[in-house]
Short mmCIF file of C-alpha atoms in Angstrom, two decimals:
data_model
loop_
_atom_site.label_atom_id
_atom_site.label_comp_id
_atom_site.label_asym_id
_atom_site.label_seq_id
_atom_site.Cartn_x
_atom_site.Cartn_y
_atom_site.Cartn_z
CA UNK K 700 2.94 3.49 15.19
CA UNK K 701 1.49 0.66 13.01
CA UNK K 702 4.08 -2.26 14.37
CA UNK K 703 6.19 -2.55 11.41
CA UNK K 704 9.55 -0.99 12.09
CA UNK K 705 12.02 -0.69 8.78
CA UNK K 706 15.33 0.29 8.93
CA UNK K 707 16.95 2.19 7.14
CA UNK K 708 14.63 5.24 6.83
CA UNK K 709 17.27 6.04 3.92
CA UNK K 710 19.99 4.91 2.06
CA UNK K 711 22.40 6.12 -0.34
CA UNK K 712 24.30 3.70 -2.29
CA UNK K 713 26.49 3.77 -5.18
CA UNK K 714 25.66 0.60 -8.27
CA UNK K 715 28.46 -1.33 -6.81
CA UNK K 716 27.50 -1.71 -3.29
CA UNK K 717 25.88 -4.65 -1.43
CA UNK K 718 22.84 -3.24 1.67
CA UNK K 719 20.43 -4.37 3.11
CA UNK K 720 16.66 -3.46 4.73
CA UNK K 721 15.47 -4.91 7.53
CA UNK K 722 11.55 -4.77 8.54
CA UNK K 723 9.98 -6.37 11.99
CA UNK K 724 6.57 -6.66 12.54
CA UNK K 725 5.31 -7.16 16.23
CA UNK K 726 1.82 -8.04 15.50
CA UNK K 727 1.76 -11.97 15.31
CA UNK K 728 1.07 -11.52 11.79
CA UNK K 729 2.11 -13.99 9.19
CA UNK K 730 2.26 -12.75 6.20
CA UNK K 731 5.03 -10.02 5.24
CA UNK K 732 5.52 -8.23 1.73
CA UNK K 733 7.89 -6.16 0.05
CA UNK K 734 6.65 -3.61 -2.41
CA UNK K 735 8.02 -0.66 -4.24
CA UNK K 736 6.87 3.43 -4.15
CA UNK K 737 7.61 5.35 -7.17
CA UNK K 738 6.26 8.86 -7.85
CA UNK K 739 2.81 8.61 -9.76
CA UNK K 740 2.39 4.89 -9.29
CA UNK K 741 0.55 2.09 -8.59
CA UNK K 742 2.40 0.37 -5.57
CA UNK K 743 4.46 -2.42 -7.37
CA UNK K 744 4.02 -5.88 -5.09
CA UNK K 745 7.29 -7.45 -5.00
CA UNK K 746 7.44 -10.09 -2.63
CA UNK K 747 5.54 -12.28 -0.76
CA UNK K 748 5.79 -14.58 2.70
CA UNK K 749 3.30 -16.55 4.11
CA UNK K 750 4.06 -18.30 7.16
CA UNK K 751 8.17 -17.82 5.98
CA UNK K 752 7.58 -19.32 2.68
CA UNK K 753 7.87 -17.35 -0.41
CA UNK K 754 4.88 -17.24 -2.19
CA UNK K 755 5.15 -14.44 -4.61
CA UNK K 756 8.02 -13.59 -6.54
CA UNK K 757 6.66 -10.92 -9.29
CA UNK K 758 9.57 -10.86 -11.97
CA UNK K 759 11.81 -8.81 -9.37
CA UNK K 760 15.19 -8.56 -10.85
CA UNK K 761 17.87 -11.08 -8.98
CA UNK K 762 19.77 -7.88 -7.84
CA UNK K 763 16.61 -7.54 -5.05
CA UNK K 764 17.35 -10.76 -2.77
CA UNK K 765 14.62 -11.05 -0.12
CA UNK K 766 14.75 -12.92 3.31
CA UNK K 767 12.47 -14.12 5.98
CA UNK K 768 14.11 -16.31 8.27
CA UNK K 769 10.60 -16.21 10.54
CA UNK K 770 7.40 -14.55 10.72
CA UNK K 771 8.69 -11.31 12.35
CA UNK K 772 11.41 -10.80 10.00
CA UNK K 773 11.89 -9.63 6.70
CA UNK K 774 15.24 -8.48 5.15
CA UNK K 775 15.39 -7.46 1.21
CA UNK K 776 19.01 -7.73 -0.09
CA UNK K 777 20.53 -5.09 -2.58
CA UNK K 778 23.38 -5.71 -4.72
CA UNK K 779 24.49 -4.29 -8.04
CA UNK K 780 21.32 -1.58 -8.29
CA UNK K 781 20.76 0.80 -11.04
CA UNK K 782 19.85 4.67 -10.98
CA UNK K 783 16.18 3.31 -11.92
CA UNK K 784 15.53 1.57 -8.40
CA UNK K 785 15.58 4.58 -6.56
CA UNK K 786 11.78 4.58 -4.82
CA UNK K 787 10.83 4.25 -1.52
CA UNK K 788 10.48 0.53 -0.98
CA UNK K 789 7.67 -0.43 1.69
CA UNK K 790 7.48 -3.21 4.05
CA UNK K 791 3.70 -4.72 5.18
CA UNK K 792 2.37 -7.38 7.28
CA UNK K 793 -1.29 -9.11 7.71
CA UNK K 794 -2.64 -12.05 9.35
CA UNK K 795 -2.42 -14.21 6.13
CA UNK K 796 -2.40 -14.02 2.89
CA UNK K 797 -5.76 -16.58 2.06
CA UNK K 798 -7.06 -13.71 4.70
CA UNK K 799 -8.15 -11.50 1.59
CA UNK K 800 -10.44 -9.11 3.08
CA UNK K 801 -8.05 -8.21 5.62
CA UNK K 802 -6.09 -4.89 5.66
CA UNK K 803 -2.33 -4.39 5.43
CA UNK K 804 -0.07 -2.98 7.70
CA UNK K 805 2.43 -0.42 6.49
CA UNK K 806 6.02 0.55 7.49
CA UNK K 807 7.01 4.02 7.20
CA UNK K 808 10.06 2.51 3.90
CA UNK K 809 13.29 2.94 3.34
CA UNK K 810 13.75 5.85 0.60
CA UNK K 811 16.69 4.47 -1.42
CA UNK K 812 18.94 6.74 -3.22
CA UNK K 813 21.18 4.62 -5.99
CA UNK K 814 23.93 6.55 -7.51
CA UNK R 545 -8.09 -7.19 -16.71
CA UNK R 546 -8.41 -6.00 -12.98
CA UNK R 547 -7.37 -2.08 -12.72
CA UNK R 548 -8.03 0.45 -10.43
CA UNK R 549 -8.38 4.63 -11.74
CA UNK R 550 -7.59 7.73 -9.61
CA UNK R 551 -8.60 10.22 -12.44
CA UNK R 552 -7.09 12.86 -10.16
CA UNK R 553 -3.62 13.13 -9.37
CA UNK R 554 -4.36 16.46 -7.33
CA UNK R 555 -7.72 17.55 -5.60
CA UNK R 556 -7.26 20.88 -3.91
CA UNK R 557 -10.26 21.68 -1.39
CA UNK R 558 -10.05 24.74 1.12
CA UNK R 559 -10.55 23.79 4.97
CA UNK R 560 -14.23 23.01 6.10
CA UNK R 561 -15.50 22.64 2.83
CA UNK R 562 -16.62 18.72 1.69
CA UNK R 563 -14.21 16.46 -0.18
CA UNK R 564 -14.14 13.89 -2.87
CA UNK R 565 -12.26 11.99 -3.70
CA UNK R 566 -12.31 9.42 -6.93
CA UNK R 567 -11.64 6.30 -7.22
CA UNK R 568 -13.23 3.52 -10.28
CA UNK R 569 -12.15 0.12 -10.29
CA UNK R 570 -12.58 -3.14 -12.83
CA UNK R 571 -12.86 -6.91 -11.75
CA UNK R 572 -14.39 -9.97 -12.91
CA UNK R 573 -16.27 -10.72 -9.92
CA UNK R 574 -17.46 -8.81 -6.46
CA UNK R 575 -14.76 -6.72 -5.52
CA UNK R 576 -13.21 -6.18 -1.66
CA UNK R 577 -12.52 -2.46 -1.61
CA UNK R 578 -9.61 -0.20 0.00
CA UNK R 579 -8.77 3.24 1.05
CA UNK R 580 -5.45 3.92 2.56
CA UNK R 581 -4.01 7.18 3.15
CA UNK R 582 0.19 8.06 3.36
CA UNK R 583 1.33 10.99 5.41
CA UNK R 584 4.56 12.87 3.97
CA UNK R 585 7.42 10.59 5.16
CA UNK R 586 5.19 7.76 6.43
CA UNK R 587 4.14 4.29 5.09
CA UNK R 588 0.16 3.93 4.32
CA UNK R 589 -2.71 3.56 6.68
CA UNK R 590 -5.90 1.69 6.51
CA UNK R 591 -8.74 4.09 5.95
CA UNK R 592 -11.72 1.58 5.38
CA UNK R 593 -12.76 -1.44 3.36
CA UNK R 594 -15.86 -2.58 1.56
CA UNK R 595 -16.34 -5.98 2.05
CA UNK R 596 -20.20 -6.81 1.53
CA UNK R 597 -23.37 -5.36 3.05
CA UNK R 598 -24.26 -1.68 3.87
CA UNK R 599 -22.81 0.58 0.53
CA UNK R 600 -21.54 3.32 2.47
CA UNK R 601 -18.38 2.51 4.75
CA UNK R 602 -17.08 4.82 7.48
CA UNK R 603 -13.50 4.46 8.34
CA UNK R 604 -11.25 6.59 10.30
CA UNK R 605 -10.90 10.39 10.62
CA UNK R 606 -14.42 11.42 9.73
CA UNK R 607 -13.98 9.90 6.21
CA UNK R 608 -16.66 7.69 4.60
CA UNK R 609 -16.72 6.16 1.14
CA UNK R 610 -19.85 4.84 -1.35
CA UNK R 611 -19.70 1.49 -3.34
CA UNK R 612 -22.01 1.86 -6.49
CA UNK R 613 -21.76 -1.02 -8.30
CA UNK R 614 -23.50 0.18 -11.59
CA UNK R 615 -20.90 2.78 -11.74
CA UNK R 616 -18.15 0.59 -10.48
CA UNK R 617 -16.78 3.21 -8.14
CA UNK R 618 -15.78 4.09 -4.45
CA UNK R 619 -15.31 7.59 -3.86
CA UNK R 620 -13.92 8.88 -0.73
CA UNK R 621 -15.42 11.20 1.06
CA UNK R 622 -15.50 13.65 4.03
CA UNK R 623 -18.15 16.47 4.80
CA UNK R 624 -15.65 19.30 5.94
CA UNK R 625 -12.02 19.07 5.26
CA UNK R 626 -9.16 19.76 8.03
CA UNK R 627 -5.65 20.44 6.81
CA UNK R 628 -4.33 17.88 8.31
CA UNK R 629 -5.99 15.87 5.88
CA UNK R 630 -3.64 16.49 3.32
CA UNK R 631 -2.06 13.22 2.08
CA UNK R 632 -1.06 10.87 -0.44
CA UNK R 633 -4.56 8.44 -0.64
CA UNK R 634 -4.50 5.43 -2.76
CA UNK R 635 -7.43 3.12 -3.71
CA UNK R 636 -7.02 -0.57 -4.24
CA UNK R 637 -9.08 -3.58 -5.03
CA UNK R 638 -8.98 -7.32 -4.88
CA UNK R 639 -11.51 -9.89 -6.57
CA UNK R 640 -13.44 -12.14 -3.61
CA UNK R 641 -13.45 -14.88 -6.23
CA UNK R 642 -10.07 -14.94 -7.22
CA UNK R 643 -7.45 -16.94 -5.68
CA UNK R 644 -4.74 -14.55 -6.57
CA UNK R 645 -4.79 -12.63 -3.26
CA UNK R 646 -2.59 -9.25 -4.51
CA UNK R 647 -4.02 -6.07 -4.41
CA UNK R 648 -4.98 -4.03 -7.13
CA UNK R 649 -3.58 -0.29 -6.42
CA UNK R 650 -4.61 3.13 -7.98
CA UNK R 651 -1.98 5.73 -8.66
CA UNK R 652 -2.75 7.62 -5.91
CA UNK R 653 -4.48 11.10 -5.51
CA UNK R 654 -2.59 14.01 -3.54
CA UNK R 655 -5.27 16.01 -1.54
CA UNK R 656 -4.16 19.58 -0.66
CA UNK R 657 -6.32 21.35 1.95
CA UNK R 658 -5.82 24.71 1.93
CA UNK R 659 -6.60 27.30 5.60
#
């Protein structure tokens, strides 16, 4: 058990659908980042919150919505997907993101299935 | 640019015998070094870091990794495999000197130890 909890641990949706993953950390961390698993890849950062402000947005498509309404809490929004964004998307905390020797904490993802 | 290279998407090692495996990296500056590890149907775990100081780092499990800087690389390492060492392990970097604080990640390298 790292302390990073996401829910879903899988979803199937179809292009037209609207989810949504949820992630809580319960390590007083307060930084929290989404990223993106495929097969045979570099992990793809795709957002970032430091202290609940957005500080990284890396030219994620606007049909990923992300959320952090406080430091525990991280939601990413999913509307209107392709095929292409199946992956298994990961959660992660740390203490801070100016922290930059410090390690990150993992959730176990959500493996999303887009049909 | 700042990259990271796992030449080796597979290493296949039998059980007991010492492991390897690869992991090259290029930045501008002095580099903060990672090893995490992902266990099927898990998120990834911190294995160790290289931050400054002693070149050899021991982390958790048994495993141990070298920083040359000549060769720019930080192989991970273990003297006597265990099955249960089979995993997904990804390498990852980040420049002390840069202000962008995002990781740098490898491809990953699947180890298979075989009884």
């Amino acid at each position: 058990e790292t302390g990073v909890t996401q829910t879903p641990r899988h979803l199937v949706m179809g292009m037209t659908n609207k989810k949504s993953l949820k992630c809580e950390q319960h390590l007083g961390h307060n930084a929290m980042y989404w990223y993106k698993q495929s097969a045979k890849k570099p992990l793809e950062l795709m957002f970032v919150y430091n202290f609940k402000e957005q500080t990284e947005n890396n030219s994620v498509p606007s049909r990923f919505s992300p959320e952090c309404p406080n430091s525990s809490h991280l939601f990413l929004h999913l509307h209107t997907l392709q095929p292409e964004d199946s992956a298994l998307y990961l959660c992660a905390s740390s203490q801070d993101t100016r922290a930059t020797n410090e390690k990150l904490f993992f959730g176990s993802g959500t493996q999303l299935s887009v049909l | 640019a700042q990259s990271v290279a796992q030449p080796e998407d597979q290493v296949n090692v039998a059980e007991g015998n010492p492991l390897t495996v690869k992991c090259t990296y290029s930045v501008s500056g002095n580099p903060y070094l990672f090893w995490y590890v992902q266990y099927p149907n898990r998120g990834l775990q911190f294995l160790l870091k290289y931050i400054t100081g002693d070149n050899l780092v021991k982390g958790s499990y048994g495993f141990e990794a070298e920083f040359n800087k000549s060769q720019t690389s930080f192989h991970l390492k273990k003297p006597s495999a265990l099955v249960s060492d089979s995993a997904l392990y990804f390498c990852a970097v980040r420049d002390q000197g840069d202000s962008n604080y995002q990781l740098i990640w490898g491809a990953g390298t699947k180890l298979i130890i075989k009884p």
